[in-house]
mmCIF file of C-alpha atoms and ligand atoms in Angstrom:
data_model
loop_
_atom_site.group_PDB
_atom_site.id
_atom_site.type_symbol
_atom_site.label_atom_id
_atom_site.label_comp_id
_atom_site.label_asym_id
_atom_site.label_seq_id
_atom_site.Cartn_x
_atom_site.Cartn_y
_atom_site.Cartn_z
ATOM 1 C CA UNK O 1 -114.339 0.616 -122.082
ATOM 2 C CA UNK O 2 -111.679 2.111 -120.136
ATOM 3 C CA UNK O 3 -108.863 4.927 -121.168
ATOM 4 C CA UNK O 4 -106.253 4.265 -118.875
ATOM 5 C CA UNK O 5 -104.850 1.216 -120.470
ATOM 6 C CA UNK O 6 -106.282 2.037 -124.192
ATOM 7 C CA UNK O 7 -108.104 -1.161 -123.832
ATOM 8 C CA UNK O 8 -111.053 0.357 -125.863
ATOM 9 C CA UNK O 9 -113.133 -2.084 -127.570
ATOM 10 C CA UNK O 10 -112.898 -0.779 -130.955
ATOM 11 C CA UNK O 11 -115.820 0.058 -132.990
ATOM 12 C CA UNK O 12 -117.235 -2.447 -135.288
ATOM 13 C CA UNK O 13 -116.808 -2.217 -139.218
ATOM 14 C CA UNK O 14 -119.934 -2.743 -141.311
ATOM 15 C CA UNK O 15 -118.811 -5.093 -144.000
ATOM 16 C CA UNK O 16 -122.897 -6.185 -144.638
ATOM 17 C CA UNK O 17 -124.111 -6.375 -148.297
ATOM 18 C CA UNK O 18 -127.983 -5.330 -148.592
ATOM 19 C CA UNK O 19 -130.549 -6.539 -151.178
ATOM 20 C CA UNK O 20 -133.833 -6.241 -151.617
ATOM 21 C CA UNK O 21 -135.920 -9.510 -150.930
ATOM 22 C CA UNK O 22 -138.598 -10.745 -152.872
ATOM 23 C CA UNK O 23 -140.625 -9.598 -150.620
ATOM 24 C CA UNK O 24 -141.472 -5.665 -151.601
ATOM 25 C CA UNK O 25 -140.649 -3.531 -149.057
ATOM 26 C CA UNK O 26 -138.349 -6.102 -146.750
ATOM 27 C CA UNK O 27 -134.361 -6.431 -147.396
ATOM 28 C CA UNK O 28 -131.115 -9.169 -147.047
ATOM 29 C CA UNK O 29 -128.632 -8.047 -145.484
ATOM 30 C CA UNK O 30 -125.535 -10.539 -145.293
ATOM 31 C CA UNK O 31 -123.815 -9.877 -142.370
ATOM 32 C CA UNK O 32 -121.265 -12.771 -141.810
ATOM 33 C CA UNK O 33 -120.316 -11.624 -138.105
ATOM 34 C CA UNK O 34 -118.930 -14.015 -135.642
ATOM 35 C CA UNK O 35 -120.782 -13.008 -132.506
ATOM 36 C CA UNK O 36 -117.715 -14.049 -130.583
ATOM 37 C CA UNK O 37 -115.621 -11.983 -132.461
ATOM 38 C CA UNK O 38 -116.087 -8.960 -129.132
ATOM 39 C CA UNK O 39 -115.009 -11.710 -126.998
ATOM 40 C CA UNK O 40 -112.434 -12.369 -128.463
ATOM 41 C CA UNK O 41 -110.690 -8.742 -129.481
ATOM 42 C CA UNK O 42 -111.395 -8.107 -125.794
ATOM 43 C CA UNK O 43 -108.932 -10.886 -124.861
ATOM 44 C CA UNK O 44 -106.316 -10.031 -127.208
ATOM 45 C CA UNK O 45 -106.506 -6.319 -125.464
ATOM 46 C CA UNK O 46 -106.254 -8.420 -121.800
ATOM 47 C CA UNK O 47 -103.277 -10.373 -123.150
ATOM 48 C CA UNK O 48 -101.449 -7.048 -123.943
ATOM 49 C CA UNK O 49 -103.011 -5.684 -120.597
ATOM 50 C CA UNK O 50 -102.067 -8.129 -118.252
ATOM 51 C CA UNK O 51 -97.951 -8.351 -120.183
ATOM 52 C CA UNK O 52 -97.888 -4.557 -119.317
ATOM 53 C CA UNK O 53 -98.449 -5.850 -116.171
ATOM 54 C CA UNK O 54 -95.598 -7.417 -116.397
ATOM 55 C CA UNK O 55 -97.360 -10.781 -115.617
ATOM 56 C CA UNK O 56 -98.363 -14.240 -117.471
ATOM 57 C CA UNK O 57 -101.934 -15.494 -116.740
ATOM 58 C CA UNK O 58 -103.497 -18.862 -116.212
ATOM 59 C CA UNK O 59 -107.092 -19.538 -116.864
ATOM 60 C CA UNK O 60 -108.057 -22.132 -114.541
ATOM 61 C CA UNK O 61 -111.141 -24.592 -115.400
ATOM 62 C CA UNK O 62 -112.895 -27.753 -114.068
ATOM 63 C CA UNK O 63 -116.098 -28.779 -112.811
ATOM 64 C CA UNK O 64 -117.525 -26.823 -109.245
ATOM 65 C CA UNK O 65 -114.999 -28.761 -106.233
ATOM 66 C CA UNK O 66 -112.412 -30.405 -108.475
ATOM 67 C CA UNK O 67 -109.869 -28.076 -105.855
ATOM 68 C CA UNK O 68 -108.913 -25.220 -108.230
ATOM 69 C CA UNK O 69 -109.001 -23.143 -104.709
ATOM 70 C CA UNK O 70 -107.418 -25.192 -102.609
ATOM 71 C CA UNK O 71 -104.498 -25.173 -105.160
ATOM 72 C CA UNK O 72 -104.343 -21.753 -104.956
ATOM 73 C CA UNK O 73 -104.033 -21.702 -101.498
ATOM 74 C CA UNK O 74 -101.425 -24.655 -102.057
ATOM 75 C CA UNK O 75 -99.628 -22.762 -104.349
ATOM 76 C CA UNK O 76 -99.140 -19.020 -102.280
ATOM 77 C CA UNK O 77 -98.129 -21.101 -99.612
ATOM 78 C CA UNK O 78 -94.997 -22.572 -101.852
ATOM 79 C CA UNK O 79 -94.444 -19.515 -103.958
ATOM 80 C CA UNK O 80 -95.773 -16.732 -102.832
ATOM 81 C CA UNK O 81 -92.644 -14.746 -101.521
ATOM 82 C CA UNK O 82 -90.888 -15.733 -104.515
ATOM 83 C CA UNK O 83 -93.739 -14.711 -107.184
ATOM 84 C CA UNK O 84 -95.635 -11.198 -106.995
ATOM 85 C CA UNK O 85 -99.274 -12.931 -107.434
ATOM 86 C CA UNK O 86 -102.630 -12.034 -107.626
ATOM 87 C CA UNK O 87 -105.892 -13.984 -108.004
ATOM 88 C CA UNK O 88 -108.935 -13.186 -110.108
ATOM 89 C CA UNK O 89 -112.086 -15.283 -108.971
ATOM 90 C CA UNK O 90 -115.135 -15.828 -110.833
ATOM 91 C CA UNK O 91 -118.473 -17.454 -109.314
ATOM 92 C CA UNK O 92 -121.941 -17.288 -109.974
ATOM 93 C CA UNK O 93 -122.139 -15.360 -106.401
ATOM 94 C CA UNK O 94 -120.660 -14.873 -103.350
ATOM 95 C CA UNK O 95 -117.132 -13.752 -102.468
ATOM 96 C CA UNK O 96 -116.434 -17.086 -100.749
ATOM 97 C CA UNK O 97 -113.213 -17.626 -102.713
ATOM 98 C CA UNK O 98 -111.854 -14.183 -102.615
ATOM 99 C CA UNK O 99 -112.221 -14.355 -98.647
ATOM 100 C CA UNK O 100 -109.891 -17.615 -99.107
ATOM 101 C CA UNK O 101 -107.109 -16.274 -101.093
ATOM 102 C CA UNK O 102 -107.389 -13.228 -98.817
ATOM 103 C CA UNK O 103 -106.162 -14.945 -96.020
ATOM 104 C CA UNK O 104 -103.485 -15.892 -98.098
ATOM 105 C CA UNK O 105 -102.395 -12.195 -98.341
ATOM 106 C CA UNK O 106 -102.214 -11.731 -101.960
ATOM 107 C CA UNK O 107 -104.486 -9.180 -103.582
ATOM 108 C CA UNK O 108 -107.763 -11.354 -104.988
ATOM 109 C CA UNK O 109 -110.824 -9.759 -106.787
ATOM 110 C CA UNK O 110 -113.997 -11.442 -107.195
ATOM 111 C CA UNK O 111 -115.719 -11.429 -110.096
ATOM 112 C CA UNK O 112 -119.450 -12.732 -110.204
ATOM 113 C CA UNK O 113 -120.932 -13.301 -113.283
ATOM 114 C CA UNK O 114 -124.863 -13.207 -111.966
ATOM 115 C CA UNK O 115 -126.199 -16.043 -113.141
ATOM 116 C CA UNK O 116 -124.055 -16.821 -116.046
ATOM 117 C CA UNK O 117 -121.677 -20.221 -116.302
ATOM 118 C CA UNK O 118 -118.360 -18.604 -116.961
ATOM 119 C CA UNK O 119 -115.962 -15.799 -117.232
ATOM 120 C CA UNK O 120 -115.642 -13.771 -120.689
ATOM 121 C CA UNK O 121 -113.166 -11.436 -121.245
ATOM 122 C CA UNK O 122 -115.062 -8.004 -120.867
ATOM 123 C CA UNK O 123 -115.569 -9.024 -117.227
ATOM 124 C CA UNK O 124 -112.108 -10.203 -116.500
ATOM 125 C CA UNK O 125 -111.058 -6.741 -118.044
ATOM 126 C CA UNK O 126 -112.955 -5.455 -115.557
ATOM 127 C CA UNK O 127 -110.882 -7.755 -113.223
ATOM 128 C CA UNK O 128 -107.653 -6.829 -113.740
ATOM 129 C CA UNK O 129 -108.357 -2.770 -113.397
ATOM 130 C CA UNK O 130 -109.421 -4.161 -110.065
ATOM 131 C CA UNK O 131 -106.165 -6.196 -109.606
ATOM 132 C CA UNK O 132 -104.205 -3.227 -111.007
ATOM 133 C CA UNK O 133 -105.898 -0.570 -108.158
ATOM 134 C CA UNK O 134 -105.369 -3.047 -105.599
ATOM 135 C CA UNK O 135 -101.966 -4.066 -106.021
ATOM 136 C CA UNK O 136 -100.676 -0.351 -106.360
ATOM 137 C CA UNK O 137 -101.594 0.484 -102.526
ATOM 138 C CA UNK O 138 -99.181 -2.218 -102.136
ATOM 139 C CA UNK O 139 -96.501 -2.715 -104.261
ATOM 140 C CA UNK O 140 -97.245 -0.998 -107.450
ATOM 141 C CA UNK O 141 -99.585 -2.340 -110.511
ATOM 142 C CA UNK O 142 -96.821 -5.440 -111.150
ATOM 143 C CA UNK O 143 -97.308 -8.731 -110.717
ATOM 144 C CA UNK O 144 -95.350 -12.327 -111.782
ATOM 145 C CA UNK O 145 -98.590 -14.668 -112.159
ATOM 146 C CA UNK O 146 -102.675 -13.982 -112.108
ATOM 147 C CA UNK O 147 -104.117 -16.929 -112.320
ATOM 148 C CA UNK O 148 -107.903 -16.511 -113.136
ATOM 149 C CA UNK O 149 -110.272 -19.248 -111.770
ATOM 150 C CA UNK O 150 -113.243 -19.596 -113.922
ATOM 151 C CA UNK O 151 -116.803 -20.196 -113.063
ATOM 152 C CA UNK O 152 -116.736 -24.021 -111.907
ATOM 153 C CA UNK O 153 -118.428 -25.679 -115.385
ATOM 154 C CA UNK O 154 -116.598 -28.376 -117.540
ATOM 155 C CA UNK O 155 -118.312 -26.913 -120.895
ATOM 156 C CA UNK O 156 -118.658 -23.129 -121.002
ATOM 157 C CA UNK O 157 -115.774 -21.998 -120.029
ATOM 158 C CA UNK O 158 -114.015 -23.447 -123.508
ATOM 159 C CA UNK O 159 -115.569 -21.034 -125.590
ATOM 160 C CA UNK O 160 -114.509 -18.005 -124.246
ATOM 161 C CA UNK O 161 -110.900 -16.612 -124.174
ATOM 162 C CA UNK O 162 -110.220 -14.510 -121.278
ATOM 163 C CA UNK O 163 -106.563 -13.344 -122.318
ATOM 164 C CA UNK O 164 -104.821 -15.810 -120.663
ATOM 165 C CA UNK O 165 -101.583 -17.323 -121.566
ATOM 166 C CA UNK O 166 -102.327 -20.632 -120.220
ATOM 167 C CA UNK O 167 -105.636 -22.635 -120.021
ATOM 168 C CA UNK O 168 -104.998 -25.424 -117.317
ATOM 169 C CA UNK O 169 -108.306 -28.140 -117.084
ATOM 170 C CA UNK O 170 -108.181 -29.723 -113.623
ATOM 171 C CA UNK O 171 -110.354 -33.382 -113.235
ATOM 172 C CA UNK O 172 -110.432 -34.782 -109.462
ATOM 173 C CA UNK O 173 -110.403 -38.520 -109.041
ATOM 174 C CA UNK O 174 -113.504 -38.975 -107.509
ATOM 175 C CA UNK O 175 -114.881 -37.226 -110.567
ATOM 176 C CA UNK O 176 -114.407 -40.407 -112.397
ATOM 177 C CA UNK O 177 -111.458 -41.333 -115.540
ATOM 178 C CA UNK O 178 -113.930 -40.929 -118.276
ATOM 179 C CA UNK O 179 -114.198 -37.026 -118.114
ATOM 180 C CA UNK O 180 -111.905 -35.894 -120.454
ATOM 181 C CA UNK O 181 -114.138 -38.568 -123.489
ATOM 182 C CA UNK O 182 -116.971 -36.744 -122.287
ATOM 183 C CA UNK O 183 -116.142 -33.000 -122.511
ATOM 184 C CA UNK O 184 -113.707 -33.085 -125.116
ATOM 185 C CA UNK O 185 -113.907 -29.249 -126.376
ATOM 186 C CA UNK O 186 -112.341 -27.955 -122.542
ATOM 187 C CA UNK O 187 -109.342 -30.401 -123.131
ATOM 188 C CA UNK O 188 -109.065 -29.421 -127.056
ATOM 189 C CA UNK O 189 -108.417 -25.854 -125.846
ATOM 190 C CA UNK O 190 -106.253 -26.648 -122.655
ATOM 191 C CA UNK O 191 -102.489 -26.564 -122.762
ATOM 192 C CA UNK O 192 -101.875 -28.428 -119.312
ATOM 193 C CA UNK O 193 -103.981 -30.982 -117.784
ATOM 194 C CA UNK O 194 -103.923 -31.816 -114.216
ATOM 195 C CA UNK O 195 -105.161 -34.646 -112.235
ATOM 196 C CA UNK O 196 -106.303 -33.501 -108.569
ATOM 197 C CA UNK O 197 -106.683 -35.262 -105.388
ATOM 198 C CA UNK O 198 -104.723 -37.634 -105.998
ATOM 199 C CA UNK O 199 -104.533 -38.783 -102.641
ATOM 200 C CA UNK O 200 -108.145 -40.164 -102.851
ATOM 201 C CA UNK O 201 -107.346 -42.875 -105.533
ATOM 202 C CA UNK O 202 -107.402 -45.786 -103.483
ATOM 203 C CA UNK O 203 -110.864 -44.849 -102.645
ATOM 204 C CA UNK O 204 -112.137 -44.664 -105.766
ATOM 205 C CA UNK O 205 -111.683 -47.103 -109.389
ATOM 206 C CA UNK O 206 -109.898 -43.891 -111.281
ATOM 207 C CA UNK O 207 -107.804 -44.746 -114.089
ATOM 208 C CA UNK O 208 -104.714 -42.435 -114.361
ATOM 209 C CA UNK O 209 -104.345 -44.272 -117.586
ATOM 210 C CA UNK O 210 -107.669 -43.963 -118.641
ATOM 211 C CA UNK O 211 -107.788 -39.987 -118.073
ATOM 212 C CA UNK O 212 -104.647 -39.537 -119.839
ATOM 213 C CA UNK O 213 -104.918 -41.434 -122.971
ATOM 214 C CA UNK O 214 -108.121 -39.771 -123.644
ATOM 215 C CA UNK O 215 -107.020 -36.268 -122.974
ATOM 216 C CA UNK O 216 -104.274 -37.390 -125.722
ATOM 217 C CA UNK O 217 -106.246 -38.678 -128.139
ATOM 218 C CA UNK O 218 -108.069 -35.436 -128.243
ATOM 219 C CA UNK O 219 -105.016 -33.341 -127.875
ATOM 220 C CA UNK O 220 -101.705 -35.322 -128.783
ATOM 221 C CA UNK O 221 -99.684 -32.637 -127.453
ATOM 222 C CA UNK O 222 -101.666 -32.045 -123.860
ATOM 223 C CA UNK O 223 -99.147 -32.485 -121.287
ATOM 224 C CA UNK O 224 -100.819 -33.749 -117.635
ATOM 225 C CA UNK O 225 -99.471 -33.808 -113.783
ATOM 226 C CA UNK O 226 -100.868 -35.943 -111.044
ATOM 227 C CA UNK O 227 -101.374 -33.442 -107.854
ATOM 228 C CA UNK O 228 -102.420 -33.531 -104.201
ATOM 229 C CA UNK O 229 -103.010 -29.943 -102.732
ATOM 230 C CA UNK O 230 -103.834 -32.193 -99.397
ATOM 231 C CA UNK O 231 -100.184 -34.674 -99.101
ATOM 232 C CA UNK O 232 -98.570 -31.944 -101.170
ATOM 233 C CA UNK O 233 -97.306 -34.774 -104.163
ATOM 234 C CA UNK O 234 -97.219 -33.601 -107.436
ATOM 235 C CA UNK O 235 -96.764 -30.209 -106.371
ATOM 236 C CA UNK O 236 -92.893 -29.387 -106.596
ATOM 237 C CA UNK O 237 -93.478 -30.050 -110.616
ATOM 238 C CA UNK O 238 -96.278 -28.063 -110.504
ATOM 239 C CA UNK O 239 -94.719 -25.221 -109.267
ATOM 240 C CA UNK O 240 -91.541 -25.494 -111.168
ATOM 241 C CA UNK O 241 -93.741 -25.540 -113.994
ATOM 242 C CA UNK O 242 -95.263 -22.143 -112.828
ATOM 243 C CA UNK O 243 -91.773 -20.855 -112.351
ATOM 244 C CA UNK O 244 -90.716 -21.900 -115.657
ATOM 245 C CA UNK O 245 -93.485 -19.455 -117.520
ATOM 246 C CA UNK O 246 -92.802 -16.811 -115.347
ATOM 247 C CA UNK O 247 -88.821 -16.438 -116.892
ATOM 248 C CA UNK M 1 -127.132 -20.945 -119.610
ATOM 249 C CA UNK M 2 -124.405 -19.200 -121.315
ATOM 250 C CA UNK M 3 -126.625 -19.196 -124.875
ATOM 251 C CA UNK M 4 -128.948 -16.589 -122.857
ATOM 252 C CA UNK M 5 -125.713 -14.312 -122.967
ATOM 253 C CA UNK M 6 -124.897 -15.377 -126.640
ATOM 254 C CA UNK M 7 -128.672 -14.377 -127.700
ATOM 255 C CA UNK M 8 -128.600 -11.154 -125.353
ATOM 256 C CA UNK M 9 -125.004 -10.304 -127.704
ATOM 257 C CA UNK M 10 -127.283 -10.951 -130.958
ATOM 258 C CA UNK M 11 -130.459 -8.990 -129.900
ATOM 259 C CA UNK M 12 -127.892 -6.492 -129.601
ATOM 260 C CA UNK M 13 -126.484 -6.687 -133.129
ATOM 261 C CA UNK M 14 -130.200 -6.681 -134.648
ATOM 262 C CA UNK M 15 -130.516 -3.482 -133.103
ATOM 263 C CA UNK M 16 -128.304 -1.705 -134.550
ATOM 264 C CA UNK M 17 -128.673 -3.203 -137.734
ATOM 265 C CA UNK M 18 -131.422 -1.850 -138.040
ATOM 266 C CA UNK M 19 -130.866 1.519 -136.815
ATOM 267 C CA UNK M 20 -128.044 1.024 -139.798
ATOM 268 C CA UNK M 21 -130.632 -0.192 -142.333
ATOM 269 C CA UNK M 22 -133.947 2.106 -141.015
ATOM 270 C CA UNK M 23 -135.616 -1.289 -140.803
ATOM 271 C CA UNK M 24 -138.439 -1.464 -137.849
ATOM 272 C CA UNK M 25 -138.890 -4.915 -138.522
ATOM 273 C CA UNK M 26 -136.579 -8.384 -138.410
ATOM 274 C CA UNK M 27 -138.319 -11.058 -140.101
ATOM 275 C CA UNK M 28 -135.561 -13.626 -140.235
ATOM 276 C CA UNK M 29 -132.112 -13.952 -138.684
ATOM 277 C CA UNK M 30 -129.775 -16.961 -139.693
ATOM 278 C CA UNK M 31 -126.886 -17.912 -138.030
ATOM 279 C CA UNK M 32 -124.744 -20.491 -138.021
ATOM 280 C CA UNK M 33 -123.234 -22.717 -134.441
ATOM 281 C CA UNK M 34 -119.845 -24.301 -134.776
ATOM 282 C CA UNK M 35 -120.061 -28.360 -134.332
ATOM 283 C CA UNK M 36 -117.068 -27.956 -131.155
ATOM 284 C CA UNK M 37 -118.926 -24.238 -130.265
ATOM 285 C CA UNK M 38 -120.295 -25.910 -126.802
ATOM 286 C CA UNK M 39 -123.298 -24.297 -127.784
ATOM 287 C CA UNK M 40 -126.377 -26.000 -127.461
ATOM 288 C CA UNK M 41 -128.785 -24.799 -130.192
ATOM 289 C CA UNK M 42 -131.967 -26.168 -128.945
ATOM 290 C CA UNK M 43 -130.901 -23.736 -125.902
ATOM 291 C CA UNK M 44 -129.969 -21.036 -128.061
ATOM 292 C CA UNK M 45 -133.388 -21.390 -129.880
ATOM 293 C CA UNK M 46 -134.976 -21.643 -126.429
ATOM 294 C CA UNK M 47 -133.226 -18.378 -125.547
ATOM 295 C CA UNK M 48 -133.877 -16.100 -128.911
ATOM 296 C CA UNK M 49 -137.577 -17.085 -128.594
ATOM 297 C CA UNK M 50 -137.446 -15.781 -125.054
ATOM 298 C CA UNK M 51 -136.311 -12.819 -125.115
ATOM 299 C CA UNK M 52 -137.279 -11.842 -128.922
ATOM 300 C CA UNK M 53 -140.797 -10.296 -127.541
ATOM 301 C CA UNK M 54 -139.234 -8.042 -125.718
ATOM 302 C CA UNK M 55 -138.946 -5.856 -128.708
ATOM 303 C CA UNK M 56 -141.348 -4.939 -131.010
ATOM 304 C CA UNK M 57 -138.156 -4.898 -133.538
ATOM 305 C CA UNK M 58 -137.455 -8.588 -132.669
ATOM 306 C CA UNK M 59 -140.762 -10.183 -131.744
ATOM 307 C CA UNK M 60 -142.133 -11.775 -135.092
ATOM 308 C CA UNK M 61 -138.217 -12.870 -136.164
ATOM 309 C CA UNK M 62 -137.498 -16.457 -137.049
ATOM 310 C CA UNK M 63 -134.440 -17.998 -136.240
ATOM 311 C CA UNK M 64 -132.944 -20.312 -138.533
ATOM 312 C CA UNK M 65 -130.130 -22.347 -137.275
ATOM 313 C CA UNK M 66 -127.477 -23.761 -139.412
ATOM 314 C CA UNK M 67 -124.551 -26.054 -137.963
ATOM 315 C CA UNK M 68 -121.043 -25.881 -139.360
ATOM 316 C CA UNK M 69 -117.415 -27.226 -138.741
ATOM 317 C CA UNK M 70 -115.053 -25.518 -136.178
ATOM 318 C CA UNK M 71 -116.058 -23.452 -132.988
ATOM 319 C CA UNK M 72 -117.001 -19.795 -134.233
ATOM 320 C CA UNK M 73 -120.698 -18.620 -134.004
ATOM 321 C CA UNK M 74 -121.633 -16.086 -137.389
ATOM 322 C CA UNK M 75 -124.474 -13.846 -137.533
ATOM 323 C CA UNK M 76 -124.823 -14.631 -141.307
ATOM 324 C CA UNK M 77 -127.886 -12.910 -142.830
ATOM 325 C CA UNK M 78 -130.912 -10.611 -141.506
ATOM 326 C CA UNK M 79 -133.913 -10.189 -143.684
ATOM 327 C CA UNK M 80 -135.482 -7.020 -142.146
ATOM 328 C CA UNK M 81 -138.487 -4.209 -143.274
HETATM 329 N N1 GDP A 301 -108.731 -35.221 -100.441
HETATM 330 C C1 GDP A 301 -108.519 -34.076 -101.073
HETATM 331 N N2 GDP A 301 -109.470 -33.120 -101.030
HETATM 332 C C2 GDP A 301 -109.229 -31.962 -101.688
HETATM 333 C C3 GDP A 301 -108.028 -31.727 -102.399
HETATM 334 N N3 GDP A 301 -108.092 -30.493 -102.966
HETATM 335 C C4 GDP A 301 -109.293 -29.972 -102.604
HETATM 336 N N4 GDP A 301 -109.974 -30.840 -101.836
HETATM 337 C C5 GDP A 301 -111.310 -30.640 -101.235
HETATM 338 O O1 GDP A 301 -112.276 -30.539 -102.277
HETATM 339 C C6 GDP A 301 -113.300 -29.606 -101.934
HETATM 340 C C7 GDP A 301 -113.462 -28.575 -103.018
HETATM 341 O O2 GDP A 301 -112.250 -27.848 -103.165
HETATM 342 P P1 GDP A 301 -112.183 -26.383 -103.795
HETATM 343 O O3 GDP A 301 -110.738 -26.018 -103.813
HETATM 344 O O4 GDP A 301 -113.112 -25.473 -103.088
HETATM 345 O O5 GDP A 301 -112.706 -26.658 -105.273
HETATM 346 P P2 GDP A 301 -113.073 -25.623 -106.447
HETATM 347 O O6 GDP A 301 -114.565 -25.523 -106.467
HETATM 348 O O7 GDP A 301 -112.537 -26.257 -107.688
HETATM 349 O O8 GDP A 301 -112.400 -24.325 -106.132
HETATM 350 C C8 GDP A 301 -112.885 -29.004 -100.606
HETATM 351 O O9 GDP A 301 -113.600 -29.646 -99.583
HETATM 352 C C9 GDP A 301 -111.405 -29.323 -100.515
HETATM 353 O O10 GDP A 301 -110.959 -29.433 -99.205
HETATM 354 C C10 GDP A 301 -107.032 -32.766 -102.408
HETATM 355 O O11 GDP A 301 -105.962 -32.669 -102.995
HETATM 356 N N5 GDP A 301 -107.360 -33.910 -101.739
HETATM 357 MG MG1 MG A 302 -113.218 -22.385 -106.048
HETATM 358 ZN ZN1 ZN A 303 -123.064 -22.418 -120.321
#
């Protein structure tokens, strides 16, 4: 795909066994491919990519609104002249994001995926060459944190590893505590799990309880953190726990 | 929505099996869906028998669908002339 990093997908080796069928002139062939397989070499090649880089990276997923912008925004405000970072955005369309982190003043690509429901790792390859050229006018190609913030969908994203060091699922309380019962594969795969707007909770009959014990039982070891990007609370741990990976 | 991607990735694959195997023809395809996959395979079905007539190679092929434990997705075996 690209030479300058050597992130070359790598041609596929044809381990298929052929037979003729009983039919006369048709053939078997066993194949036994996973047809994520691509996907997933091409994230192993971003993981190297983005540690060249000199940077860890956090795939961010939750449902469109739960505030994974906004907590962006939250978190260059608190970090971002301690922390080199830079923001990879996927959407369906428009740059609408990007322009938001932009303000921010920390390089920001935006990735959309036309149609499709969430970020796979060819694309955010494609990404970080973007990051890479954008940060060198600046600074040079380095960077402390990228956080990736996938295509707004509580299922797809799952499946697909991007490279990322960290997969962090974000649920908002007015979403409702019986989220994490109801899309259990996004919390199977997430290593931090963090409950947004918190400030809203009075409004609404969310069970902090609820949300956690399930995210538990489908992941004993699935840490969580209460947050609100609005009154700030929750976000001091948040960020020390950002801190923490980048050392 | 993302099984349209999966099926475009397969399509793919049955191409150049062929090519591999001088076949001009796929008459079946079976693959197997992970049970925690998040892949629907009514929508996966849905998708293959889109997009399959868009090919001569691909138009008559039957999909069979098999669901297994864990999360991977397998082209298993092609039956092709
Ligand atoms: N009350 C409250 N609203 C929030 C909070 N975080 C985000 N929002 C609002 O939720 C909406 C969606 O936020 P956004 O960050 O765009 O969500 P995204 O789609 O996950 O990126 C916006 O109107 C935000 O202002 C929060 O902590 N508290
Ligand atoms: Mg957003
Ligand atoms: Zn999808």
């Amino acid at each position: 795909m690209c030479k300058s990093c050597g992130c070359h997908i790598s041609p596929d080796t044809d381990k298929s066994t052929t037979r003729a069928s009983k039919h006369d002139n048709s053939k078997i062939v066993d194949v036994h491919k996973s047809l994520l397989e691509a996907n997933r070499r091409q994230a192993e090649k971003n993981r190297h990519h983005i540690e060249a880089m000199g940077a860890v990276a956090i795939n961010m997923i939750s449902s469109p609104g739960s505030g994974k912008t906004t907590l962006l925004e939250a978190t260059i405000d608190r970090l971002g002249d301690r922390l080199r970072i830079g923001v990879i955005e996927g959407d369906i369309e428009t740059e609408r994001d990007a322009e938001r982190i932009r303000k921010k003043g920390v390089p920001v690509v935006q990735l959309t995926t036309g149609g499709a429901c969430h970020l796979d790792a060819p694309l955010v390859h494609k990404g970080l060459h973007e990051l890479e050229a954008l940060a060198h006018e600046k600074s040079g190609p380095f960077f402390d944190l990228i956080f990736i913030e996938n295509v707004g969908n509580l299922v797809c994203p799952a499946t697909f590893d991007l490279g990322e060091h960290r997969r962090i699922v974000l649920l908002s309380v007015p979403e409702g505590s019986d989220k994490p019962a109801k899309y259990p594969a996004v919390f199977s795969t997430a290593d931090l799990f963090l409950i947004t707007k918190t400030d809203l909770i009075k409004y609404f009959d969310f069970s902090v309880k609820e949300a956690v014990s399930e995210a538990k039982r489908i992941k004993p070891s699935l840490e969580s953190m209460e947050i609100s990007s609005k009154t700030g609370d929750g976000l001091d741990e948040w960020c020390e726990y950002l801190e923490s990976l980048c050392n | 929505m993302h099984e349209l991607s999966l099926v475009q990735g397969l399509l793919g694959q049955l191409e150049s099996l062929a090519g591999q195997h001088g076949a001009s023809r796929i008459l079946k395809v079976r693959v197997s869906i992970g049970e925690e996959s998040c892949i629907v395979e009514d929508s996966f079905r849905f998708g293959f028998d889109a997009i399959k007539t868009e090919s001569s190679l691909t138009e008559r092929a039957e999909l069979q669908i098999q669901k297994v434990p864990g999360s991977d997705l397998m082209l298993m075996q092609v039956e092709m002339e």
